[in-house]
Amino acid sequence: MKFQTGKLDSLALRMKEIIRNSDYQYENIIFLCIGSDRSIGDSLGPLVGTMLKEHQVPYRVYGTLEKPVHAFNLEETLKEINKQYKKPLIFSVDACLGEQNQVGEVLLKEGPLVPGKALKKVLPEVGDFHIVGMVNYLDPLPTMQFLNDTRLYTVMNLAKRIVKMIMQASE
């Protein structure tokens, strides 16, 4: 399932259906926002988490600018979540690199996210569903170069759109 720029209403509707059909209470629905504020391209997750908390979304949120969830604490965070909640519904949120014509797109997909894949990191898969924002594209240059050369404007716009989608889904 892939929706392109400008179709956030469709994504919000799909997310609302997923949540409604899951029969989960709000406190057992988690948004796990992955990334680091030390790289503009990788800051999408913590920005989304921070904005969700500022908007007082009714769900649990892990991963903010203050307390990011990243490669070094992801496993520990997952253990904490699994200790606190019995089989929660997890939506993971992360930045993604793709093709040049995909930059700015938001995707909602069923199944777990594989964080750090573009950087060839081996991290646990996370989430029942995942939301990714295409922050930049891949090229022959080293992948980390593209995360560092990502425009903050692109990341902020993606974060705002993802938060709007999640807020619409919670109405």
PDB file of N, CA, C and O in Angstrom, residues 15-16 18-31 56-62 85 87-91 166-171:
ATOM      1  N   MET A  15      -5.424   4.622   8.156  1.00  0.00           N
ATOM      2  CA  MET A  15      -4.911   4.449   9.510  1.00  0.00           C
ATOM      3  C   MET A  15      -6.065   4.383  10.511  1.00  0.00           C
ATOM      4  O   MET A  15      -6.041   3.572  11.440  1.00  0.00           O
ATOM      5  N   LYS A  16      -7.060   5.218  10.318  1.00  0.00           N
ATOM      6  CA  LYS A  16      -8.234   5.223  11.205  1.00  0.00           C
ATOM      7  C   LYS A  16      -8.926   3.852  11.160  1.00  0.00           C
ATOM      8  O   LYS A  16      -9.328   3.304  12.187  1.00  0.00           O
ATOM      9  N   ILE A  18      -7.523   0.974  10.372  1.00  0.00           N
ATOM     10  CA  ILE A  18      -6.638   0.008  11.028  1.00  0.00           C
ATOM     11  C   ILE A  18      -6.834   0.065  12.542  1.00  0.00           C
ATOM     12  O   ILE A  18      -7.001  -0.959  13.204  1.00  0.00           O
ATOM     13  N   ILE A  19      -6.838   1.273  13.082  1.00  0.00           N
ATOM     14  CA  ILE A  19      -6.980   1.452  14.531  1.00  0.00           C
ATOM     15  C   ILE A  19      -8.360   0.987  14.985  1.00  0.00           C
ATOM     16  O   ILE A  19      -8.487   0.248  15.964  1.00  0.00           O
ATOM     17  N   ARG A  20      -9.401   1.397  14.287  1.00  0.00           N
ATOM     18  CA  ARG A  20     -10.772   1.032  14.668  1.00  0.00           C
ATOM     19  C   ARG A  20     -10.966  -0.483  14.607  1.00  0.00           C
ATOM     20  O   ARG A  20     -11.563  -1.074  15.498  1.00  0.00           O
ATOM     21  N   ASN A  21     -10.460  -1.121  13.553  1.00  0.00           N
ATOM     22  CA  ASN A  21     -10.634  -2.565  13.389  1.00  0.00           C
ATOM     23  C   ASN A  21      -9.754  -3.386  14.320  1.00  0.00           C
ATOM     24  O   ASN A  21      -9.955  -4.574  14.470  1.00  0.00           O
ATOM     25  N   SER A  22      -8.777  -2.742  14.939  1.00  0.00           N
ATOM     26  CA  SER A  22      -7.864  -3.479  15.821  1.00  0.00           C
ATOM     27  C   SER A  22      -8.462  -3.742  17.193  1.00  0.00           C
ATOM     28  O   SER A  22      -8.002  -4.606  17.913  1.00  0.00           O
ATOM     29  N   ASP A  23      -9.470  -2.977  17.590  1.00  0.00           N
ATOM     30  CA  ASP A  23     -10.081  -3.078  18.924  1.00  0.00           C
ATOM     31  C   ASP A  23      -9.102  -2.770  20.049  1.00  0.00           C
ATOM     32  O   ASP A  23      -9.312  -3.177  21.183  1.00  0.00           O
ATOM     33  N   TYR A  24      -8.010  -2.080  19.748  1.00  0.00           N
ATOM     34  CA  TYR A  24      -7.054  -1.672  20.777  1.00  0.00           C
ATOM     35  C   TYR A  24      -7.539  -0.387  21.432  1.00  0.00           C
ATOM     36  O   TYR A  24      -8.122   0.475  20.772  1.00  0.00           O
ATOM     37  N   GLN A  25      -7.295  -0.261  22.719  1.00  0.00           N
ATOM     38  CA  GLN A  25      -7.542   0.987  23.420  1.00  0.00           C
ATOM     39  C   GLN A  25      -6.394   1.932  23.073  1.00  0.00           C
ATOM     40  O   GLN A  25      -5.288   1.497  22.778  1.00  0.00           O
ATOM     41  N   TYR A  26      -6.644   3.244  23.174  1.00  0.00           N
ATOM     42  CA  TYR A  26      -5.618   4.227  22.846  1.00  0.00           C
ATOM     43  C   TYR A  26      -4.302   3.963  23.585  1.00  0.00           C
ATOM     44  O   TYR A  26      -3.231   4.116  23.018  1.00  0.00           O
ATOM     45  N   GLU A  27      -4.391   3.570  24.854  1.00  0.00           N
ATOM     46  CA  GLU A  27      -3.158   3.393  25.642  1.00  0.00           C
ATOM     47  C   GLU A  27      -2.328   2.193  25.189  1.00  0.00           C
ATOM     48  O   GLU A  27      -1.185   2.047  25.579  1.00  0.00           O
ATOM     49  N   ASN A  28      -2.896   1.329  24.347  1.00  0.00           N
ATOM     50  CA  ASN A  28      -2.147   0.187  23.818  1.00  0.00           C
ATOM     51  C   ASN A  28      -1.745   0.373  22.359  1.00  0.00           C
ATOM     52  O   ASN A  28      -1.341  -0.563  21.696  1.00  0.00           O
ATOM     53  N   ILE A  29      -1.882   1.604  21.873  1.00  0.00           N
ATOM     54  CA  ILE A  29      -1.430   1.944  20.520  1.00  0.00           C
ATOM     55  C   ILE A  29      -0.205   2.833  20.672  1.00  0.00           C
ATOM     56  O   ILE A  29      -0.236   3.841  21.374  1.00  0.00           O
ATOM     57  N   ILE A  30       0.870   2.417  20.037  1.00  0.00           N
ATOM     58  CA  ILE A  30       2.162   3.089  20.217  1.00  0.00           C
ATOM     59  C   ILE A  30       2.685   3.591  18.877  1.00  0.00           C
ATOM     60  O   ILE A  30       2.644   2.875  17.870  1.00  0.00           O
ATOM     61  N   PHE A  31       3.191   4.815  18.910  1.00  0.00           N
ATOM     62  CA  PHE A  31       3.929   5.361  17.774  1.00  0.00           C
ATOM     63  C   PHE A  31       5.394   5.390  18.191  1.00  0.00           C
ATOM     64  O   PHE A  31       5.764   6.099  19.120  1.00  0.00           O
ATOM     65  N   GLN A  56      -0.713  16.552  21.835  1.00  0.00           N
ATOM     66  CA  GLN A  56      -1.361  15.691  22.832  1.00  0.00           C
ATOM     67  C   GLN A  56      -2.167  14.568  22.177  1.00  0.00           C
ATOM     68  O   GLN A  56      -3.334  14.338  22.502  1.00  0.00           O
ATOM     69  N   VAL A  57      -1.527  13.888  21.258  1.00  0.00           N
ATOM     70  CA  VAL A  57      -2.153  12.749  20.593  1.00  0.00           C
ATOM     71  C   VAL A  57      -2.539  11.727  21.676  1.00  0.00           C
ATOM     72  O   VAL A  57      -1.830  11.587  22.679  1.00  0.00           O
ATOM     73  N   PRO A  58      -3.672  11.030  21.513  1.00  0.00           N
ATOM     74  CA  PRO A  58      -4.127  10.126  22.574  1.00  0.00           C
ATOM     75  C   PRO A  58      -3.355   8.800  22.669  1.00  0.00           C
ATOM     76  O   PRO A  58      -3.678   7.968  23.510  1.00  0.00           O
ATOM     77  N   TYR A  59      -2.355   8.618  21.853  1.00  0.00           N
ATOM     78  CA  TYR A  59      -1.590   7.368  21.834  1.00  0.00           C
ATOM     79  C   TYR A  59      -0.287   7.514  22.610  1.00  0.00           C
ATOM     80  O   TYR A  59       0.145   8.616  22.932  1.00  0.00           O
ATOM     81  N   ARG A  60       0.378   6.403  22.842  1.00  0.00           N
ATOM     82  CA  ARG A  60       1.708   6.416  23.465  1.00  0.00           C
ATOM     83  C   ARG A  60       2.732   6.773  22.381  1.00  0.00           C
ATOM     84  O   ARG A  60       2.629   6.295  21.253  1.00  0.00           O
ATOM     85  N   VAL A  61       3.687   7.602  22.743  1.00  0.00           N
ATOM     86  CA  VAL A  61       4.710   8.031  21.782  1.00  0.00           C
ATOM     87  C   VAL A  61       6.087   7.775  22.390  1.00  0.00           C
ATOM     88  O   VAL A  61       6.370   8.183  23.516  1.00  0.00           O
ATOM     89  N   TYR A  62       6.926   7.098  21.635  1.00  0.00           N
ATOM     90  CA  TYR A  62       8.325   6.883  21.993  1.00  0.00           C
ATOM     91  C   TYR A  62       9.170   7.489  20.882  1.00  0.00           C
ATOM     92  O   TYR A  62       8.885   7.284  19.706  1.00  0.00           O
ATOM     93  N   TYR A  85       3.476  -3.210  28.038  1.00  0.00           N
ATOM     94  CA  TYR A  85       2.239  -3.433  27.292  1.00  0.00           C
ATOM     95  C   TYR A  85       2.185  -4.855  26.776  1.00  0.00           C
ATOM     96  O   TYR A  85       3.162  -5.377  26.263  1.00  0.00           O
ATOM     97  N   LYS A  87       1.147  -7.112  24.030  1.00  0.00           N
ATOM     98  CA  LYS A  87       0.832  -7.107  22.597  1.00  0.00           C
ATOM     99  C   LYS A  87       0.250  -5.772  22.119  1.00  0.00           C
ATOM    100  O   LYS A  87      -0.892  -5.707  21.677  1.00  0.00           O
ATOM    101  N   PRO A  88       1.009  -4.686  22.206  1.00  0.00           N
ATOM    102  CA  PRO A  88       0.512  -3.394  21.723  1.00  0.00           C
ATOM    103  C   PRO A  88       0.474  -3.349  20.194  1.00  0.00           C
ATOM    104  O   PRO A  88       1.117  -4.156  19.521  1.00  0.00           O
ATOM    105  N   LEU A  89      -0.306  -2.412  19.680  1.00  0.00           N
ATOM    106  CA  LEU A  89      -0.316  -2.142  18.241  1.00  0.00           C
ATOM    107  C   LEU A  89       0.719  -1.046  18.000  1.00  0.00           C
ATOM    108  O   LEU A  89       0.579   0.057  18.526  1.00  0.00           O
ATOM    109  N   ILE A  90       1.775  -1.374  17.260  1.00  0.00           N
ATOM    110  CA  ILE A  90       2.879  -0.431  17.077  1.00  0.00           C
ATOM    111  C   ILE A  90       2.940   0.062  15.635  1.00  0.00           C
ATOM    112  O   ILE A  90       2.983  -0.726  14.699  1.00  0.00           O
ATOM    113  N   PHE A  91       2.937   1.396  15.523  1.00  0.00           N
ATOM    114  CA  PHE A  91       3.210   2.056  14.251  1.00  0.00           C
ATOM    115  C   PHE A  91       4.617   2.628  14.376  1.00  0.00           C
ATOM    116  O   PHE A  91       4.856   3.484  15.221  1.00  0.00           O
ATOM    117  N   ILE A 166      -1.785  11.497  11.339  1.00  0.00           N
ATOM    118  CA  ILE A 166      -2.033  10.749  12.577  1.00  0.00           C
ATOM    119  C   ILE A 166      -3.131  11.426  13.396  1.00  0.00           C
ATOM    120  O   ILE A 166      -4.017  10.753  13.948  1.00  0.00           O
ATOM    121  N   MET A 167      -3.108  12.738  13.456  1.00  0.00           N
ATOM    122  CA  MET A 167      -4.142  13.472  14.200  1.00  0.00           C
ATOM    123  C   MET A 167      -5.523  13.256  13.553  1.00  0.00           C
ATOM    124  O   MET A 167      -6.511  13.059  14.259  1.00  0.00           O
ATOM    125  N   GLN A 168      -5.582  13.264  12.237  1.00  0.00           N
ATOM    126  CA  GLN A 168      -6.859  13.002  11.540  1.00  0.00           C
ATOM    127  C   GLN A 168      -7.344  11.585  11.836  1.00  0.00           C
ATOM    128  O   GLN A 168      -8.543  11.366  12.009  1.00  0.00           O
ATOM    129  N   ALA A 169      -6.430  10.647  11.900  1.00  0.00           N
ATOM    130  CA  ALA A 169      -6.789   9.257  12.184  1.00  0.00           C
ATOM    131  C   ALA A 169      -7.298   9.078  13.611  1.00  0.00           C
ATOM    132  O   ALA A 169      -8.049   8.146  13.888  1.00  0.00           O
ATOM    133  N   SER A 170      -6.920   9.971  14.515  1.00  0.00           N
ATOM    134  CA  SER A 170      -7.330   9.826  15.918  1.00  0.00           C
ATOM    135  C   SER A 170      -8.662  10.515  16.211  1.00  0.00           C
ATOM    136  O   SER A 170      -9.173  10.407  17.316  1.00  0.00           O
ATOM    137  N   GLU A 171      -9.216  11.217  15.242  1.00  0.00           N
ATOM    138  CA  GLU A 171     -10.485  11.943  15.459  1.00  0.00           C
ATOM    139  C   GLU A 171     -11.668  10.996  15.488  1.00  0.00           C
ATOM    140  O   GLU A 171     -11.706  10.010  14.833  1.00  0.00           O
TER     141      GLU A 171
END
